[in-house]
XYZ file of C-alpha atoms in Angstrom:
734
model
C 61.806 39.669 74.178
C 61.942 41.548 77.459
C 62.398 39.810 80.830
C 62.150 41.193 84.310
C 63.738 40.058 87.572
C 65.613 41.109 90.741
C 68.518 39.764 92.674
C 68.139 39.245 96.450
C 71.255 38.952 98.398
C 71.981 38.227 102.040
C 75.119 39.039 104.045
C 75.011 35.852 105.990
C 74.795 33.669 103.024
C 76.722 34.220 99.863
C 74.283 32.199 97.783
C 71.840 33.920 95.468
C 68.179 33.618 96.538
C 66.550 35.036 93.501
C 67.369 37.186 90.473
C 65.111 39.501 88.642
C 66.718 40.772 85.409
C 65.425 43.096 82.746
C 66.972 42.097 79.488
C 66.645 43.642 76.089
C 67.251 42.140 72.776
C 70.395 44.294 72.134
C 71.851 43.583 75.588
C 74.800 41.287 75.766
C 75.078 37.935 77.538
C 76.926 39.333 80.558
C 73.999 39.044 82.903
C 73.750 35.814 84.688
C 70.403 33.934 84.689
C 69.569 31.862 87.765
C 68.825 28.137 87.539
C 65.540 28.386 89.530
C 63.964 31.783 88.760
C 60.720 32.939 90.290
C 58.129 32.840 87.526
C 55.172 34.488 89.151
C 54.182 36.913 91.811
C 52.550 34.124 93.740
C 55.886 32.300 94.205
C 57.495 35.640 95.279
C 54.951 36.067 97.799
C 55.723 32.712 99.304
C 59.296 33.765 100.104
C 59.696 34.249 103.919
C 59.224 37.825 104.901
C 62.100 39.326 106.713
C 62.392 42.995 107.992
C 64.441 44.998 105.667
C 66.738 47.663 107.209
C 68.189 49.775 104.472
C 70.413 51.663 106.981
C 72.184 48.588 108.270
C 72.232 47.029 104.770
C 71.446 43.586 106.119
C 69.018 42.930 103.267
C 68.929 44.982 100.136
C 67.432 44.742 96.728
C 69.888 45.018 93.990
C 68.534 46.035 90.622
C 70.340 44.823 87.597
C 69.513 47.279 84.904
C 70.970 50.126 82.839
C 70.406 53.771 83.820
C 68.159 54.593 80.858
C 65.670 51.792 81.890
C 65.169 53.032 85.435
C 61.947 54.781 84.524
C 60.455 51.600 82.916
C 61.248 49.347 85.964
C 58.410 47.364 87.369
C 55.821 48.674 84.772
C 54.342 45.362 84.213
C 53.904 44.537 87.870
C 52.491 48.063 88.609
C 49.983 47.658 85.763
C 48.764 44.379 87.198
C 48.329 45.850 90.618
C 46.394 48.760 89.221
C 44.068 46.406 87.368
C 43.417 44.289 90.462
C 42.834 47.409 92.602
C 40.404 48.783 90.004
C 38.609 45.526 89.920
C 38.315 45.392 93.692
C 37.129 48.969 93.899
C 34.449 48.032 91.403
C 33.251 45.150 93.309
C 33.060 47.207 96.424
C 31.015 49.899 94.738
C 28.621 47.299 93.418
C 28.157 45.896 96.980
C 27.416 49.340 98.319
C 25.336 50.346 95.418
C 22.974 47.246 95.596
C 19.322 48.161 96.016
C 17.211 46.918 98.789
C 14.796 43.946 98.415
C 11.957 45.968 96.932
C 14.209 47.486 94.323
C 15.710 44.016 93.506
C 12.292 42.575 93.112
C 11.361 45.297 90.628
C 14.223 44.405 88.339
C 13.266 40.701 88.260
C 16.557 39.055 87.726
C 15.279 35.472 87.110
C 16.746 32.469 85.337
C 14.023 32.706 82.698
C 15.759 35.785 81.276
C 19.392 34.663 81.646
C 19.559 33.942 77.926
C 19.250 37.482 76.514
C 20.627 36.693 73.058
C 21.337 33.755 70.779
C 22.501 33.739 67.192
C 19.876 33.264 64.446
C 21.822 32.032 61.481
C 19.050 30.474 59.367
C 17.971 32.495 56.245
C 14.114 32.552 56.099
C 12.926 32.508 52.500
C 9.360 33.570 53.033
C 8.743 34.502 49.453
C 9.591 31.062 48.116
C 7.201 29.440 45.734
C 5.586 26.270 47.179
C 4.199 23.362 45.250
C 0.561 24.001 45.039
C -2.217 21.426 44.287
C -5.459 22.975 42.985
C -8.401 21.908 45.084
C -11.097 22.751 42.525
C -9.806 22.629 38.948
C -12.819 22.923 36.527
C -15.766 23.292 38.808
C -17.454 20.209 37.662
C -20.496 19.191 39.739
C -21.659 15.810 41.174
C -24.827 16.032 39.082
C -22.704 15.423 36.007
C -21.658 11.997 37.246
C -23.595 8.909 36.403
C -24.690 8.017 39.946
C -27.983 6.973 41.440
C -30.500 9.800 41.758
C -31.262 9.097 45.545
C -27.532 9.195 46.208
C -27.283 12.473 44.378
C -30.074 13.938 46.529
C -28.170 12.882 49.607
C -25.091 14.710 48.425
C -27.063 17.897 47.769
C -28.648 17.562 51.228
C -25.291 17.787 52.878
C -24.022 20.583 50.561
C -21.700 18.486 48.432
C -22.084 20.089 45.050
C -18.634 20.793 43.417
C -16.149 18.071 42.711
C -12.617 18.418 43.930
C -9.753 17.849 41.696
C -9.052 14.293 42.976
C -12.694 13.398 42.882
C -13.058 14.568 39.293
C -10.095 12.439 38.206
C -10.796 9.393 40.325
C -14.535 8.679 40.614
C -15.211 7.834 36.915
C -12.212 5.426 36.950
C -13.387 3.759 40.169
C -16.972 3.500 38.831
C -15.459 1.686 35.828
C -14.232 -1.096 38.270
C -10.410 -0.494 37.805
C -7.789 -0.739 40.505
C -6.365 2.665 41.459
C -3.496 4.141 43.307
C -4.493 7.692 44.295
C -2.227 10.367 45.632
C -3.753 13.679 46.809
C -3.057 16.267 49.444
C -4.760 16.139 52.843
C -8.231 17.591 53.125
C -9.019 17.134 49.393
C -12.053 14.783 49.926
C -10.388 11.408 49.382
C -12.961 9.668 51.599
C -15.815 10.779 49.495
C -13.866 9.693 46.408
C -14.389 5.975 47.276
C -17.528 6.259 49.383
C -19.709 7.395 46.396
C -18.749 4.595 44.004
C -19.102 1.917 46.703
C -22.638 3.048 47.693
C -23.575 3.574 44.025
C -22.559 -0.003 43.102
C -24.359 -1.553 46.024
C -27.616 0.437 45.376
C -27.701 -0.706 41.741
C -27.425 -4.436 42.645
C -30.660 -6.308 41.736
C -32.235 -7.886 43.464
C -31.555 -5.912 46.572
C -28.908 -6.981 48.922
C -29.764 -9.208 51.881
C -27.974 -9.560 55.230
C -26.983 -13.104 54.313
C -25.056 -11.908 51.170
C -22.110 -11.138 53.358
C -19.513 -8.312 53.284
C -19.286 -6.541 49.995
C -16.738 -3.911 50.692
C -13.938 -3.568 53.260
C -12.295 -0.292 54.189
C -9.018 -0.420 56.231
C -8.007 2.731 58.164
C -5.076 3.198 60.485
C -6.733 4.732 63.622
C -9.917 4.313 65.509
C -10.900 7.954 65.249
C -10.623 7.725 61.445
C -12.880 4.611 61.486
C -15.439 6.455 63.443
C -15.278 9.484 61.123
C -15.481 7.319 57.989
C -18.547 5.496 59.460
C -20.098 8.868 60.082
C -19.594 9.961 56.539
C -21.169 6.749 55.198
C -24.105 7.231 57.546
C -24.776 10.693 56.032
C -24.879 9.383 52.479
C -26.383 5.952 53.133
C -30.128 6.423 53.549
C -30.853 3.032 52.026
C -32.209 0.772 54.722
C -31.078 -2.514 53.182
C -27.465 -1.500 53.065
C -25.840 -2.042 56.367
C -22.659 -0.164 57.334
C -20.601 -1.023 60.524
C -17.135 -0.617 61.920
C -14.622 -2.698 63.898
C -12.131 -1.058 66.218
C -9.671 -2.227 68.807
C -10.913 -1.666 72.346
C -14.508 -2.326 71.515
C -16.500 -5.320 72.869
C -15.631 -8.392 70.630
C -18.888 -10.088 71.489
C -20.907 -7.083 70.294
C -18.876 -7.088 67.086
C -19.447 -10.796 66.550
C -23.204 -10.167 66.949
C -23.062 -7.514 64.235
C -21.122 -9.862 61.837
C -23.579 -12.679 62.499
C -26.538 -10.452 61.678
C -24.898 -9.388 58.466
C -22.881 -6.383 57.271
C -22.335 -5.080 53.773
C -19.737 -2.267 54.221
C -17.243 -2.817 56.915
C -14.773 -0.140 58.195
C -12.078 -1.500 60.471
C -8.538 -1.040 61.780
C -6.139 -3.760 60.615
C -5.473 -5.608 63.913
C -9.188 -6.144 64.887
C -10.134 -6.824 61.330
C -7.525 -9.643 60.967
C -8.553 -11.019 64.320
C -12.204 -11.485 63.323
C -11.095 -12.832 59.942
C -9.122 -15.596 61.487
C -11.236 -16.465 64.542
C -14.850 -15.451 63.849
C -16.822 -18.020 61.867
C -19.626 -15.540 61.190
C -17.119 -13.372 59.196
C -18.348 -13.904 55.672
C -15.724 -12.322 53.325
C -16.254 -14.667 50.320
C -18.045 -12.025 48.194
C -15.897 -8.908 48.838
C -16.110 -6.770 45.719
C -13.945 -3.860 46.887
C -10.973 -3.474 49.246
C -9.917 0.063 50.274
C -6.625 0.925 52.036
C -7.129 4.471 53.223
C -4.058 6.488 54.462
C -1.855 3.704 53.106
C 1.359 5.550 54.074
C 0.231 5.722 57.711
C -0.575 2.027 57.683
C 2.968 1.268 56.696
C 4.390 3.764 59.188
C 2.453 2.017 61.981
C 3.857 -1.305 61.161
C 0.641 -2.867 59.624
C 2.359 -4.116 56.467
C 2.377 -7.768 57.649
C -1.324 -7.560 58.739
C -2.370 -6.145 55.258
C -0.393 -8.907 53.457
C -2.066 -11.549 55.693
C -5.464 -9.862 55.121
C -5.088 -10.026 51.282
C -4.040 -13.645 51.421
C -6.971 -14.712 53.615
C -9.448 -12.921 51.318
C -7.995 -14.730 48.315
C -8.161 -18.080 50.149
C -11.831 -17.566 51.067
C -12.647 -16.597 47.577
C -11.057 -19.814 46.217
C -12.968 -21.924 48.766
C -16.210 -20.233 47.802
C -15.667 -21.326 44.200
C -15.364 -24.985 45.143
C -18.694 -26.834 44.375
C -18.362 -30.643 44.264
C -21.884 -31.129 42.846
C -21.076 -28.745 39.952
C -17.867 -30.711 39.253
C -19.865 -33.964 39.055
C -22.361 -32.359 36.588
C -19.450 -31.079 34.507
C -20.242 -27.411 35.088
C -17.583 -24.747 35.209
C -16.310 -23.404 38.573
C -17.731 -20.066 39.719
C -14.470 -18.131 39.145
C -14.291 -19.256 35.576
C -17.953 -18.301 34.814
C -18.852 -15.081 33.133
C -20.807 -13.820 36.143
C -17.767 -13.979 38.523
C -16.174 -10.610 39.468
C -12.552 -9.744 40.394
C -12.036 -7.850 43.619
C -11.375 -4.153 43.133
C -8.645 -2.636 45.198
C -8.039 1.083 45.980
C -5.013 2.588 47.733
C -5.162 6.216 48.811
C -2.339 8.260 50.264
C -1.134 11.826 50.718
C 2.488 10.948 49.961
C 3.975 8.563 47.393
C 6.934 6.437 48.650
C 8.766 3.364 47.687
C 6.774 1.349 50.299
C 3.439 2.480 48.846
C 4.580 1.347 45.338
C 5.575 -2.031 46.669
C 2.263 -2.436 48.414
C 0.304 -1.514 45.300
C 2.261 -4.131 43.333
C 1.369 -6.798 45.804
C -2.268 -6.014 46.279
C -3.254 -4.970 42.794
C -2.702 -6.014 39.278
C -2.968 -3.517 36.271
C -3.721 -0.672 38.443
C -4.106 3.010 37.438
C -2.052 5.755 39.109
C -4.001 8.972 39.732
C -2.124 12.045 40.918
C -4.225 15.093 41.680
C -1.199 17.329 40.971
C -1.126 18.488 37.333
C 2.628 18.852 37.254
C 3.253 15.347 38.714
C 5.640 14.440 35.865
C 8.019 17.273 36.687
C 7.603 17.530 40.412
C 10.178 16.085 42.744
C 8.631 13.278 45.046
C 10.367 14.887 47.959
C 8.365 18.115 47.633
C 5.572 18.497 50.102
C 2.164 19.510 48.929
C 0.245 21.571 51.454
C -2.888 23.556 50.658
C -2.077 27.186 49.982
C -4.915 28.258 52.294
C -2.743 27.335 55.293
C -0.489 30.066 56.761
C 2.566 28.334 58.013
C 4.709 30.086 60.621
C 7.307 29.298 63.324
C 8.126 30.668 66.790
C 11.822 30.783 67.780
C 11.838 30.859 71.582
C 14.283 30.205 74.369
C 14.026 26.895 75.915
C 13.153 28.041 79.440
C 10.249 30.209 78.122
C 8.586 27.593 76.061
C 5.980 26.751 78.601
C 4.828 30.296 79.241
C 4.867 31.059 75.516
C 2.628 28.040 74.845
C 0.324 29.352 77.565
C 0.132 32.849 76.031
C -0.739 31.349 72.663
C -3.514 29.256 74.182
C -4.761 32.260 76.017
C -4.964 34.189 72.722
C -6.701 31.286 71.007
C -9.242 30.817 73.801
C -10.552 34.337 73.172
C -11.271 33.473 69.573
C -13.726 31.198 67.894
C -12.396 28.003 66.391
C -10.498 24.885 67.413
C -6.906 24.333 68.045
C -4.845 21.065 67.846
C -1.627 20.992 70.036
C 0.519 18.160 69.000
C 3.077 16.830 71.580
C 5.648 13.960 71.433
C 4.496 11.440 74.062
C 1.417 10.387 76.056
C 3.023 11.447 79.307
C 3.496 14.980 77.901
C -0.121 15.197 76.951
C -1.337 13.914 80.282
C 0.895 16.406 82.209
C 0.172 19.521 80.177
C -3.555 18.797 80.196
C -3.685 18.593 83.967
C -1.440 21.614 84.339
C -3.410 23.851 82.051
C -6.728 22.678 83.331
C -5.914 23.302 86.962
C -3.689 26.393 86.872
C -4.274 28.182 83.563
C -8.062 27.967 83.002
C -8.542 28.752 86.695
C -6.800 31.688 88.308
C -7.255 33.606 91.603
C -9.734 36.385 91.573
C -8.266 39.857 91.634
C -4.932 38.410 90.860
C -3.613 41.929 90.068
C -3.737 42.794 93.762
C -1.803 39.751 94.900
C 1.722 41.279 94.780
C 4.645 41.348 97.047
C 6.346 44.590 96.206
C 6.049 44.784 92.387
C 6.156 41.093 91.730
C 3.033 39.061 91.282
C 3.309 35.949 93.436
C 0.540 33.488 92.854
C 0.201 30.223 94.819
C 3.023 31.488 97.214
C 0.650 33.221 99.638
C -2.514 32.066 101.332
C -5.675 33.169 99.612
C -8.696 34.410 101.386
C -12.259 33.398 100.534
C -12.612 36.603 98.512
C -9.558 35.575 96.506
C -10.779 32.094 95.559
C -9.907 30.841 92.075
C -12.352 31.002 89.200
C -12.409 29.924 85.599
C -11.028 32.706 83.528
C -10.842 31.190 80.078
C -14.103 30.278 78.259
C -12.864 27.257 76.316
C -13.081 23.539 76.610
C -9.757 21.572 77.053
C -9.401 18.022 75.699
C -6.727 15.343 75.569
C -6.266 12.452 73.303
C -3.606 9.805 72.882
C -3.220 6.030 72.083
C -2.937 4.870 75.742
C -6.612 5.908 76.509
C -9.267 3.261 76.384
C -11.651 3.212 73.457
C -14.595 4.649 75.340
C -12.652 7.698 76.481
C -11.212 8.261 72.999
C -14.666 8.137 71.408
C -16.148 10.547 73.945
C -13.240 12.970 73.607
C -13.266 12.894 69.803
C -17.056 13.365 69.498
C -16.911 16.055 72.272
C -14.209 17.992 70.453
C -16.004 17.922 67.240
C -19.226 19.152 68.732
C -17.696 21.875 70.832
C -18.065 25.482 69.752
C -14.495 26.124 70.521
C -11.891 23.960 72.105
C -8.231 23.035 72.505
C -7.135 19.428 71.952
C -3.762 18.397 73.399
C -2.843 15.156 71.459
C -0.187 12.907 69.938
C 0.150 11.941 66.347
C -2.621 9.421 66.764
C -4.987 12.133 65.297
C -2.582 13.389 62.726
C -3.990 11.295 59.893
C -7.294 11.683 58.180
C -9.126 13.327 60.997
C -11.546 15.976 59.722
C -12.650 18.636 62.119
C -14.146 21.465 59.879
C -13.773 24.205 62.546
C -10.093 23.444 63.207
C -8.355 26.662 62.231
C -4.970 26.389 64.116
C -2.415 23.626 64.397
C 0.337 24.024 67.024
C 3.393 21.641 66.945
C 4.964 22.048 70.347
C 7.523 19.304 69.600
C 9.112 18.758 66.259
C 7.919 15.854 64.060
C 10.135 12.713 63.755
C 9.621 12.603 59.964
C 8.781 15.006 57.127
C 5.477 13.156 56.577
C 4.414 13.799 60.163
C 4.744 17.478 59.581
C 2.725 17.238 56.405
C -0.169 15.349 58.078
C -0.208 17.448 61.235
C -0.645 20.597 59.195
C -3.251 18.826 57.135
C -5.732 18.902 59.987
C -6.508 22.595 59.052
C -7.250 24.149 55.722
C -9.386 21.275 54.544
C -11.817 21.554 51.636
C -10.638 25.030 50.717
C -10.982 26.607 54.165
C -8.362 28.753 55.607
C -6.107 27.851 58.570
C -2.801 28.450 60.303
C 0.049 26.302 61.521
C 2.595 27.197 64.157
C 5.722 25.203 65.075
C 7.763 25.810 68.140
C 11.550 25.764 67.605
C 14.529 26.590 69.772
C 17.673 28.328 68.544
C 19.363 24.906 68.324
C 16.561 23.591 66.005
C 16.304 26.478 63.633
C 17.987 24.451 60.801
C 14.639 22.602 60.453
C 13.398 25.802 58.663
C 16.006 25.267 55.974
C 15.123 21.581 55.661
C 11.470 22.466 55.068
C 12.591 24.967 52.417
C 14.288 22.045 50.504
C 10.831 20.380 50.459
C 9.298 23.514 49.041
C 7.763 24.480 52.345
C 8.392 28.152 53.217
C 7.657 29.386 56.793
C 7.428 32.889 58.145
C 8.376 33.909 61.646
C 5.349 34.520 63.848
C 4.973 37.755 65.663
C 4.778 36.904 69.391
C 3.905 40.382 70.494
C 0.089 39.834 70.328
C 0.446 36.726 72.459
C 2.442 38.530 75.095
C 0.001 41.386 75.200
C -2.811 38.977 75.789
C -0.725 37.454 78.540
C -0.181 40.770 80.191
C -4.062 41.449 80.127
C -4.723 38.022 81.392
C -2.312 38.347 84.355
C -3.341 41.968 84.991
C 0.399 42.937 84.671
C 1.465 45.526 82.147
C 5.110 44.518 82.099
C 5.716 41.510 79.917
C 8.780 40.197 81.911
C 6.755 40.313 85.144
C 3.800 38.577 83.571
C 5.977 35.757 82.217
C 7.756 35.438 85.489
C 4.519 35.393 87.499
C 2.980 32.631 85.404
C 6.095 30.574 85.526
C 6.279 30.912 89.298
C 2.666 29.900 89.543
C 3.423 26.665 87.595
C 6.505 25.909 89.639
C 4.834 26.478 93.030
C 1.814 24.388 91.977
C 4.072 21.523 90.807
C 6.167 21.570 93.986
C 3.102 21.399 96.135
C 1.104 18.806 94.211
C 2.862 15.450 94.460
C 0.926 13.757 91.669
C 1.396 16.546 89.398
C 5.111 16.710 90.166
C 5.407 12.996 89.372
C 3.685 13.589 86.038
C 6.052 16.441 85.262
C 9.035 14.083 85.919
C 7.733 11.309 83.735
C 6.815 13.829 80.978
C 10.305 15.222 80.911
C 11.776 11.635 81.040
C 9.520 10.552 78.017
C 10.513 13.696 76.107
C 14.199 13.068 76.575
C 13.714 9.451 75.256
C 11.765 10.763 72.243
C 14.350 13.541 71.518
C 17.145 10.947 71.489
C 15.309 8.715 69.096
C 15.128 11.042 66.026
C 16.185 9.319 62.806
C 19.485 9.908 61.234
C 18.217 12.449 58.734
C 16.977 14.778 61.552
C 19.523 13.864 64.181
C 21.805 16.827 63.347
C 18.885 19.197 63.904
C 17.258 17.574 66.926
C 20.380 16.417 68.921
C 20.017 15.928 72.561
C 23.718 16.345 73.052
C 23.696 19.861 71.807
C 20.875 21.201 73.971
C 20.924 22.295 77.635
C 18.737 19.653 79.391
C 18.606 21.745 82.470
C 16.685 24.398 80.633
C 14.292 21.794 79.291
C 13.619 20.756 82.916
C 12.730 24.368 83.648
C 10.285 24.322 80.619
C 8.401 21.503 82.383
C 8.015 23.699 85.503
C 10.488 21.626 87.576
C 13.137 23.093 89.863
C 15.214 19.991 90.204
C 18.239 19.094 88.150
C 18.063 16.566 85.273
C 19.901 13.983 87.449
C 17.432 14.433 90.263
C 14.475 13.985 87.894
C 16.022 10.844 86.539
C 16.452 9.385 90.004
C 12.761 10.186 90.693
C 11.660 8.394 87.602
C 13.789 5.366 88.312
C 12.387 5.146 91.752
C 15.716 5.778 93.601
C 14.276 8.994 95.027
C 10.789 10.131 95.674
C 9.131 13.419 96.639
C 6.934 11.745 99.138
C 7.151 12.195 102.939
C 9.106 9.519 104.888
C 7.048 6.610 106.143
C 5.737 6.844 109.697
C 6.070 4.022 112.139
C 2.892 2.216 113.233
C 2.222 3.288 116.886
C 1.102 -0.130 117.890
C 4.301 -1.747 116.689
C 6.360 1.081 118.228
C 5.283 0.008 121.696
C 7.058 -3.340 121.251
C 10.285 -1.792 120.135
C 12.377 -3.262 122.898
C 10.744 -6.696 122.770
C 13.392 -9.078 121.769
C 11.100 -11.913 120.758
C 9.617 -9.822 118.016
C 13.101 -9.096 116.678
C 13.990 -12.774 116.395
C 13.711 -14.155 112.902
C 11.138 -16.747 112.263
C 12.546 -20.387 112.469
C 13.369 -21.907 109.082
C 11.428 -24.842 107.927
C 13.309 -28.046 108.152
C 14.117 -29.515 104.629
C 12.238 -32.703 103.754
C 14.693 -35.450 102.946
C 13.802 -38.216 100.521
C 14.193 -41.661 102.020
C 13.090 -43.658 99.058
C 16.611 -44.623 98.127
C 17.656 -45.594 101.651
C 14.710 -47.716 102.633
C 14.502 -51.483 102.168
C 11.519 -53.075 100.524
C 11.061 -55.203 103.652
C 11.031 -52.204 105.936
C 7.969 -51.149 107.966
C 8.429 -47.524 106.920
C 8.780 -46.428 110.543
C 11.791 -44.396 111.702
C 14.192 -46.474 113.794
C 13.994 -45.749 117.520
C 16.736 -43.481 118.795
C 18.911 -44.925 121.581
C 19.047 -42.874 124.776
C 22.489 -41.788 125.717
C 23.554 -42.791 129.255
C 24.379 -40.144 131.661
C 27.913 -40.156 132.987
C 28.522 -39.053 136.569
C 31.640 -37.764 137.730
C 32.807 -38.988 141.159
């Protein structure tokens, strides 16, 4: 060890002020060490400065060292001074070498690009072998099935010719009247699997069905959109006028639905809540002769919490069937009850699901007896149930982006998709996020200023920060229809949006998981997952909205660097993703913004969003609530996905920027809680301001006198009048 020090002596005082000693390992112990040495240069600088006169020798510095070490004295202090001086000179040079405002604007130092690099540690196994389910196995045709000839002609009319794998395995078993548990991938034609046997059975009933015969088949689906879609499919196949098909959905007029049930319905498609409501409270609901009960998307029914409703539904159907068999006149005549007669039929139950879980197996055991399990996958015996089965026609990719650039990257993707034919689903976590992004993109992405390339200050494109002339008015620049859909919308709006999106030539639907199950949009060719799914099944069903019936499609999921482990989790489920090349999206963004530099184009669009949100109070409020709902969603991930999507590991301030907000997360939380608002202060009423000094207006209103009960203090012989008060005599002082 080597220590440094010096000894400072004064002639007036014999005491030692400080000692600075250089000591080597080989040096003896003859040097005295002070009790309170000065440990740093800061403490040395605090010593009172006195003039040093070397000639008079009043103050002198005594060096305690050996002659050979004189050259090494104060090396450490000198090196530190040199470093400080070099650092100061470097800062001064930077200050003098700073460019002017125009040069600084050209470099675009913005917070969006503060994260220049982050570690990517996940290993992408893009060549992994996925579990593939064959959609068409043998090429068998519908004409080979034993179904009614008129039903066969309706199938050919709508270009249904070749059976899918699940249809080939399931339809003959269902036609035989057996209970079935069917598992097949999304988009494999499960709806047609039970629609054909139901219609074929009802057509072959002789004599023909009448409206008074009651409901013959009940189909339970999880969402309203799926109910409308299933009803539409039955309408295509059912050209038989005596077979009545209808649907019941939450949000519809109950009186209208009662009128339908009173007139008579044979095939009823319904959501669980509204179906159970009519079954318990509508007397016109005749379910005594139900021959078939279908639970479509059974896994989704359980996920949405409809298990109790389904159990109650099955119990009520059993009770109505028992009451229908009670015939007192037949008992007096000695005849057998109807359920014991040869003509009585047991109710057939069908469960269909894209995944097979423990809950599905328990539900099948409760609702069915002696059921047949049909798996469309040939290797079902050797396949792990945790493996996801996604059509091989879907190209699955991911985009690894910085948090603060997510909003602009999504905008660039939508700009690219808007120039192509097809339809795009954009899945988001909450209804507030859907509402906010829909309004933001509709106002400030689909519409842009004319000649926006000329609206520059220096080299930076500043949109919405300068006043536009009439010649620079905004116009619609993207030829695409934008839609939104979530569970908080009323039924009429949901129906209009769903039908409008299906009929549109090309469109973008911003939605929640309410349309992630069973929805069939044939032209949907791209699925975008802007927020991660809260379960593995959600990812499976989101991707299943494309690549249906053998068509090709693509799926893109947005992930941050903190969420990249989700790729490894999908690989454990035999789902292998490739990284998507974002260069084409950025080129489209540059062309769209009329800005050749990518950084400048990204910065210009982000500034446009931020400026628009700060000016629009309603949009700013929506942005705050959208961020708040996202934070609640992100903190509610289940335990299996919590290590990947962990709110404690992310920079929430960067996520605030990704919503186009300039405030801090704490300020946004205060705005949401109502403790702070972005509205102007309330102005006083002028009429009230004139009476500001009037004391009478400032007096509080007199309190009402409490009413005292006198029932316990009044005699029964009393007249009820209050006793007269005696007047006090005035006393006069002499």
